Coordinates of C-alpha atoms in Angstrom, one line a residue:
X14 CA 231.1 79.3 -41.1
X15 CA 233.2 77.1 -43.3
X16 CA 234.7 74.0 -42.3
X17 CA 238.0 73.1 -42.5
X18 CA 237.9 69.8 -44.2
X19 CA 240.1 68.7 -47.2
X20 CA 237.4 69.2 -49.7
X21 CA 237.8 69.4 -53.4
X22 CA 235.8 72.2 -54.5
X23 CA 236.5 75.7 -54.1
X24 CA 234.1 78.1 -52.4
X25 CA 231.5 79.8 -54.8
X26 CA 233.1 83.1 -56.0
X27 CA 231.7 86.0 -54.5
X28 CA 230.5 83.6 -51.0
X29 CA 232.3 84.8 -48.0
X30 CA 232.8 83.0 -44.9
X31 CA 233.8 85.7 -42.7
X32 CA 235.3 84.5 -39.0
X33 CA 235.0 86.7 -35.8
X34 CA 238.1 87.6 -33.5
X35 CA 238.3 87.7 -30.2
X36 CA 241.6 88.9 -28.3
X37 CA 241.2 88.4 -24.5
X38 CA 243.7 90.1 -22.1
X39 CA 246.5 89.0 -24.3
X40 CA 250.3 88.7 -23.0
X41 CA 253.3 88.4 -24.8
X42 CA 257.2 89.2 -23.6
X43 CA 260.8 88.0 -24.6
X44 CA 262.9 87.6 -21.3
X45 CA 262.3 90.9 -19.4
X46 CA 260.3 92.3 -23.0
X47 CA 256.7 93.3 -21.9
X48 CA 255.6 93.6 -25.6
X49 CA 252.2 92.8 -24.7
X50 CA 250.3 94.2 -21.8
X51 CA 247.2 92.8 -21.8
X52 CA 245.5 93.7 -25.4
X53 CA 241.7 92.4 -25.5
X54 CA 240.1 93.4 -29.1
X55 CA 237.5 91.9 -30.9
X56 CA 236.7 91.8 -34.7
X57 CA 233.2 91.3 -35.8
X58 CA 232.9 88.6 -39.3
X59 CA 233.1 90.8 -42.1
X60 CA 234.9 93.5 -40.2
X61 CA 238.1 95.5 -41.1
X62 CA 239.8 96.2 -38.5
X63 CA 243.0 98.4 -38.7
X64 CA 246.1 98.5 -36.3
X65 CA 248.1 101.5 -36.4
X66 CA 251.3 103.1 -33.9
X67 CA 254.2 103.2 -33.5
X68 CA 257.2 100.7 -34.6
X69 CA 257.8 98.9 -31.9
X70 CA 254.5 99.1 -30.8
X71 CA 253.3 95.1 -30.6
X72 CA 251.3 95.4 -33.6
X73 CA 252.9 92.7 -35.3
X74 CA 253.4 90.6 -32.4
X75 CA 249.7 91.1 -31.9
X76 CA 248.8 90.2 -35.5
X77 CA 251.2 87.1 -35.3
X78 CA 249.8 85.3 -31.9
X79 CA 246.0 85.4 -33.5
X80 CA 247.6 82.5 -35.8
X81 CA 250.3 80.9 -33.3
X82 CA 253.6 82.2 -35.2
X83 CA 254.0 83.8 -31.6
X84 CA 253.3 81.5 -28.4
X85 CA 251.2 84.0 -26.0
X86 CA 252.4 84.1 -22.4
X87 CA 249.0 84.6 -21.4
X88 CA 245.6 85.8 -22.7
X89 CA 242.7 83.7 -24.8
X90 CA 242.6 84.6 -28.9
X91 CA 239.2 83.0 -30.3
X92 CA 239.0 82.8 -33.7
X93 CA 235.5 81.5 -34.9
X94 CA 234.6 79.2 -32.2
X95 CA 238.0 77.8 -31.6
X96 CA 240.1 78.6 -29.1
X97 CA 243.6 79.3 -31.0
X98 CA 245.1 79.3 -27.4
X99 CA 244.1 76.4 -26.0
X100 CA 247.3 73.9 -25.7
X101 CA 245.3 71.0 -27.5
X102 CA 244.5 73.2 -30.3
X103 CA 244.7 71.4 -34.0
X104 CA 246.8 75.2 -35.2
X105 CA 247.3 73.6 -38.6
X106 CA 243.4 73.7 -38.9
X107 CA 243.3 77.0 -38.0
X108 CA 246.0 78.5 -40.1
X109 CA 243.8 76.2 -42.7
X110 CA 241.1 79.3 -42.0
X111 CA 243.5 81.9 -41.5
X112 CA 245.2 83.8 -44.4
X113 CA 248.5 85.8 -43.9
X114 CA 250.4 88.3 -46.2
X115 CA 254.0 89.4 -44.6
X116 CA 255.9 92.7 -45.4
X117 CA 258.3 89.9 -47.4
X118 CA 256.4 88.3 -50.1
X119 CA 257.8 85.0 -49.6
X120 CA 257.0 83.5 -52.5
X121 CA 259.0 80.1 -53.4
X122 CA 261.7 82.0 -56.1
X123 CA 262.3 78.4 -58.1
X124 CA 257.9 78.2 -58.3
X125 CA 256.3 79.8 -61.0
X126 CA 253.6 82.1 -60.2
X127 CA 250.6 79.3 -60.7
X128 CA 253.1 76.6 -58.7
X129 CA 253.2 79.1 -55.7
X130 CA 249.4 79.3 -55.7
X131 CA 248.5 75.5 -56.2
X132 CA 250.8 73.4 -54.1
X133 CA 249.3 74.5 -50.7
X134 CA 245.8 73.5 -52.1
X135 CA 247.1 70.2 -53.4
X136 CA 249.1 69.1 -49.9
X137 CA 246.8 70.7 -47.3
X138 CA 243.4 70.8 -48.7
X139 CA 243.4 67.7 -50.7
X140 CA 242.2 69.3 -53.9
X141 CA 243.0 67.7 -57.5
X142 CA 245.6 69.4 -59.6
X143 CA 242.7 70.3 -62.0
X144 CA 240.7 72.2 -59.2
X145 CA 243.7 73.6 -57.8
X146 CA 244.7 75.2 -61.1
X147 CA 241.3 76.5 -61.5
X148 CA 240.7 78.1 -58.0
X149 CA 244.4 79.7 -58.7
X150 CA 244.0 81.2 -61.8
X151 CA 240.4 83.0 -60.4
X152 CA 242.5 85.0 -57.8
X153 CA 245.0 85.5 -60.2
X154 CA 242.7 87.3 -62.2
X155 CA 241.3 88.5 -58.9
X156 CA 244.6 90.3 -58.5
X157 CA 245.3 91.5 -61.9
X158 CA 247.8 89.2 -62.8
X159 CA 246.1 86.3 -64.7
X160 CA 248.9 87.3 -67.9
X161 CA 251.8 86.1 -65.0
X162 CA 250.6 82.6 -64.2
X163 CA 254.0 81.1 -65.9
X164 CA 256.5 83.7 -64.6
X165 CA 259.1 83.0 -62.0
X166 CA 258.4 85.6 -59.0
X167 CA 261.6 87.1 -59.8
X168 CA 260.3 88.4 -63.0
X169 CA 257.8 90.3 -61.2
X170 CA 258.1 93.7 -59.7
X171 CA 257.5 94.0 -55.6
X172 CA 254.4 95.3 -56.2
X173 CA 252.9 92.1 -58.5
X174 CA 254.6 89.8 -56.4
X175 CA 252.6 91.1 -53.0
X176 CA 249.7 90.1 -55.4
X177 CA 251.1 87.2 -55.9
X178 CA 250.9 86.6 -51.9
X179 CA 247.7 88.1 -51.3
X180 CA 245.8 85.5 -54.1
X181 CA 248.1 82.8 -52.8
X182 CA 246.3 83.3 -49.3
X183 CA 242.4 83.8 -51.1
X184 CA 243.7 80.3 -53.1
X185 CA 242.8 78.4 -49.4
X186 CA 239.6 80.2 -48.9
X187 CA 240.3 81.8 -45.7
X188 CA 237.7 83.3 -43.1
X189 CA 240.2 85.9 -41.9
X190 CA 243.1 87.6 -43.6
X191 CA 245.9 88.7 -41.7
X192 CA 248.2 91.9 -43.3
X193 CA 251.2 93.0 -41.6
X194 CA 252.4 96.3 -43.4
X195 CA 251.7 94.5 -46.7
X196 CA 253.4 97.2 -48.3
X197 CA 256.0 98.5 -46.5
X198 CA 258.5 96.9 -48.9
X199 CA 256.9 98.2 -51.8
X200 CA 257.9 101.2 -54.1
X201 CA 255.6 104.3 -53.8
X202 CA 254.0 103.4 -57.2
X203 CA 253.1 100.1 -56.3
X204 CA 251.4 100.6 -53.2
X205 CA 248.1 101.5 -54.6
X206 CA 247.7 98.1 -56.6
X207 CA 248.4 96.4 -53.3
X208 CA 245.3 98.5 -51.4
X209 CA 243.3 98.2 -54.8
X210 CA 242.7 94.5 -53.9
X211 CA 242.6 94.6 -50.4
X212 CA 239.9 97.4 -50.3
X213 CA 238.2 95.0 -52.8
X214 CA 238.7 91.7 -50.7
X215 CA 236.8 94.6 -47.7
X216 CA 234.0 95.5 -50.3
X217 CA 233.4 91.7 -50.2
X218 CA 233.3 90.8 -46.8
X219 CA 236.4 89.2 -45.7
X220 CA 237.3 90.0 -42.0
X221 CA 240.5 91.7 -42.2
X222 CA 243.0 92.7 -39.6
X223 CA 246.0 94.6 -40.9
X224 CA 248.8 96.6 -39.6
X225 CA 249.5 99.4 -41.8
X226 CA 250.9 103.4 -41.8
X227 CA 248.7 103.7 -44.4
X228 CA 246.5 105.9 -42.8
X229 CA 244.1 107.0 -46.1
X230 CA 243.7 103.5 -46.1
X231 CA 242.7 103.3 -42.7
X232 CA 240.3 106.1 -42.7
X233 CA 238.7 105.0 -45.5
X234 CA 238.1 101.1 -45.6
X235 CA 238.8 100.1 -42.2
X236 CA 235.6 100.1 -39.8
X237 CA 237.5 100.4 -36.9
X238 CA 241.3 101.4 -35.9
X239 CA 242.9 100.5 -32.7
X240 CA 246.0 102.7 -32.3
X241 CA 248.6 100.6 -30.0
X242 CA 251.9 102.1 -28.2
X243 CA 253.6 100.5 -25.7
X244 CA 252.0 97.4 -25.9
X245 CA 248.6 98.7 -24.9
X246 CA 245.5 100.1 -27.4
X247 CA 245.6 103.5 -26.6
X248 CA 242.9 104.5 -28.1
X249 CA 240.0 102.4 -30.4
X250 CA 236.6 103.6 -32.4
X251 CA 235.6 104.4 -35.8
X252 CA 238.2 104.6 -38.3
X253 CA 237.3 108.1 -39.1
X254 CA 236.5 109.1 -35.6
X255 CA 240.5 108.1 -34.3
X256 CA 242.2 109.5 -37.3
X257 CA 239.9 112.3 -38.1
X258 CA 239.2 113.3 -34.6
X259 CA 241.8 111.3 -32.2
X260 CA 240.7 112.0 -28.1
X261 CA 244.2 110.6 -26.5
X262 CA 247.1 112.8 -26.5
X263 CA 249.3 110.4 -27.5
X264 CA 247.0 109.4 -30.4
X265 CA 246.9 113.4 -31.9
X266 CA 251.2 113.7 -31.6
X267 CA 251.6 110.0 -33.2
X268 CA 248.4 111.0 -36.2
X269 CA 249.7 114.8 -36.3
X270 CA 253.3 113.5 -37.4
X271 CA 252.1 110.9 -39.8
X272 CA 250.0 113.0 -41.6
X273 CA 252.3 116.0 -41.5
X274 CA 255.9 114.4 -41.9
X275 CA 257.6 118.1 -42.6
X276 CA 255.9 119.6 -39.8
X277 CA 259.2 120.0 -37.1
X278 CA 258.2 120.8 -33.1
X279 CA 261.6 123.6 -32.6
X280 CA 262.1 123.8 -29.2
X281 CA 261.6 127.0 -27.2
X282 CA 264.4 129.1 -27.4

């Protein structure tokens, strides 16, 4: 596993340092809010794991307590061998090891594109300006987007600037990367450069965890899927097992409506 000291150099390209995941009877509410109903889940290093369901769901909340943007009522979330929950926690190591791409890109608009990627390196991880502008231009070409390195974000389409994000997070050498609908926001067009990288970033070994209506995507990089409603997993296996072949009822109406949007239940007459 890789440590989370402030060193200079970046990780070999190509080496992965994939961290586990492990979700432990996890509760979160706001006031009378169950959003959370006691979610365990583990993900294995390496592993992708999808979340898919409903809006409203707790897939987001889920995805945003394994890195402490959401305070768990009660539960345990491992991720490597630290304890994320734990009250003495160091979080800001563990966010050091934990990458995150939001719906919103979130990219600082008065940056340029190689700014946005190196100033995280330079004030958490120590690294030099020179090393910094060398591991940020490899995921820039990582992404596609080496050519953008002196644009302003806001001269790049949604689609490059998600890019943008996602080598922004591989620019601190994560063990886990963290997607919440990463392209919700995104033009139809687009979407496919997005899931271009991230099946890539799969095919190499990072242990993902992503919350996506994407469900090609799901069925055909994710290892597993763990479909959620109503705060609870419903239903978990094989990616093409629960999309291909769901067993809970609730599963089949939620997959049978995704995948056939037209398709309109008349009532009885």
């Amino acid at each position: 596993m890789k440590s989370t000291s402030t060193s200079t150099s970046a990780a070999p390209v190509g080496e992965a340092h994939p961290a586990s995941v492990t979700i432990d009877g996890l509760h979160k509410s706001y006031g009378s809010l169950d959003v959370l109903k006691g979610i365990s889940l583990d993900v294995a290093p390496g592993e992708v794991v999808c979340l898919i369901g409903p809006s409203g769901s707790g897939k987001s909340t889920l995805l945003r307590c394994v890195n402490l943007l959401e305070t768990p009522q009660k539960g345990v979330i491992r991720v490597g061998d630290v304890e994320v929950t734990d009250p003495d926690v160091d979080i800001d190591a563990v966010r050091r090891r934990v990458g995150m791409v939001f719906q919103q890109f979130n990219l600082f608009p008065n940056m340029s594109v190689l700014s946005n990627l190196t100033i995280a390196q330079r004030k958490v991880l120590g690294r030099s300006d020179a090393e910094a502008k060398k591991v940020a231009l490899h995921n820039l070409e990582r992404v596609g987007l080496s050519d953008k390195a002196d644009n302003a974000p806001g001269q790049l389409s949604g689609g490059q600037q998600q890019r943008v994000a996602i080598a922004r997070s591989l620019s601190m050498d994560p063990e886990l990367m963290l997607f919440d609908e990463p392209t919700s926001a995104l033009d139809p067009e687009t979407v496919g450069d997005v899931l271009a990288i991230m099946r890539d970033l799969a095919r190499e070994g990072m242990t993902m965890l992503v919350v996506t209506h994407e469900m090609s995507f799901a069925r055909d990089v994710a290892d597993r899927v763990a479909f959620m409603d109503g705060g609870v997993v419903v239903e978990e296996g094989p990616a093409q097992e629960v999309i291909g072949a769901p067993q809970h009822e609730r599963t089949k109406t939620f997959l049978s409506r995704v995948l056939n949007p037209t398709a309109v239940d008349h009532p009885e007459s």
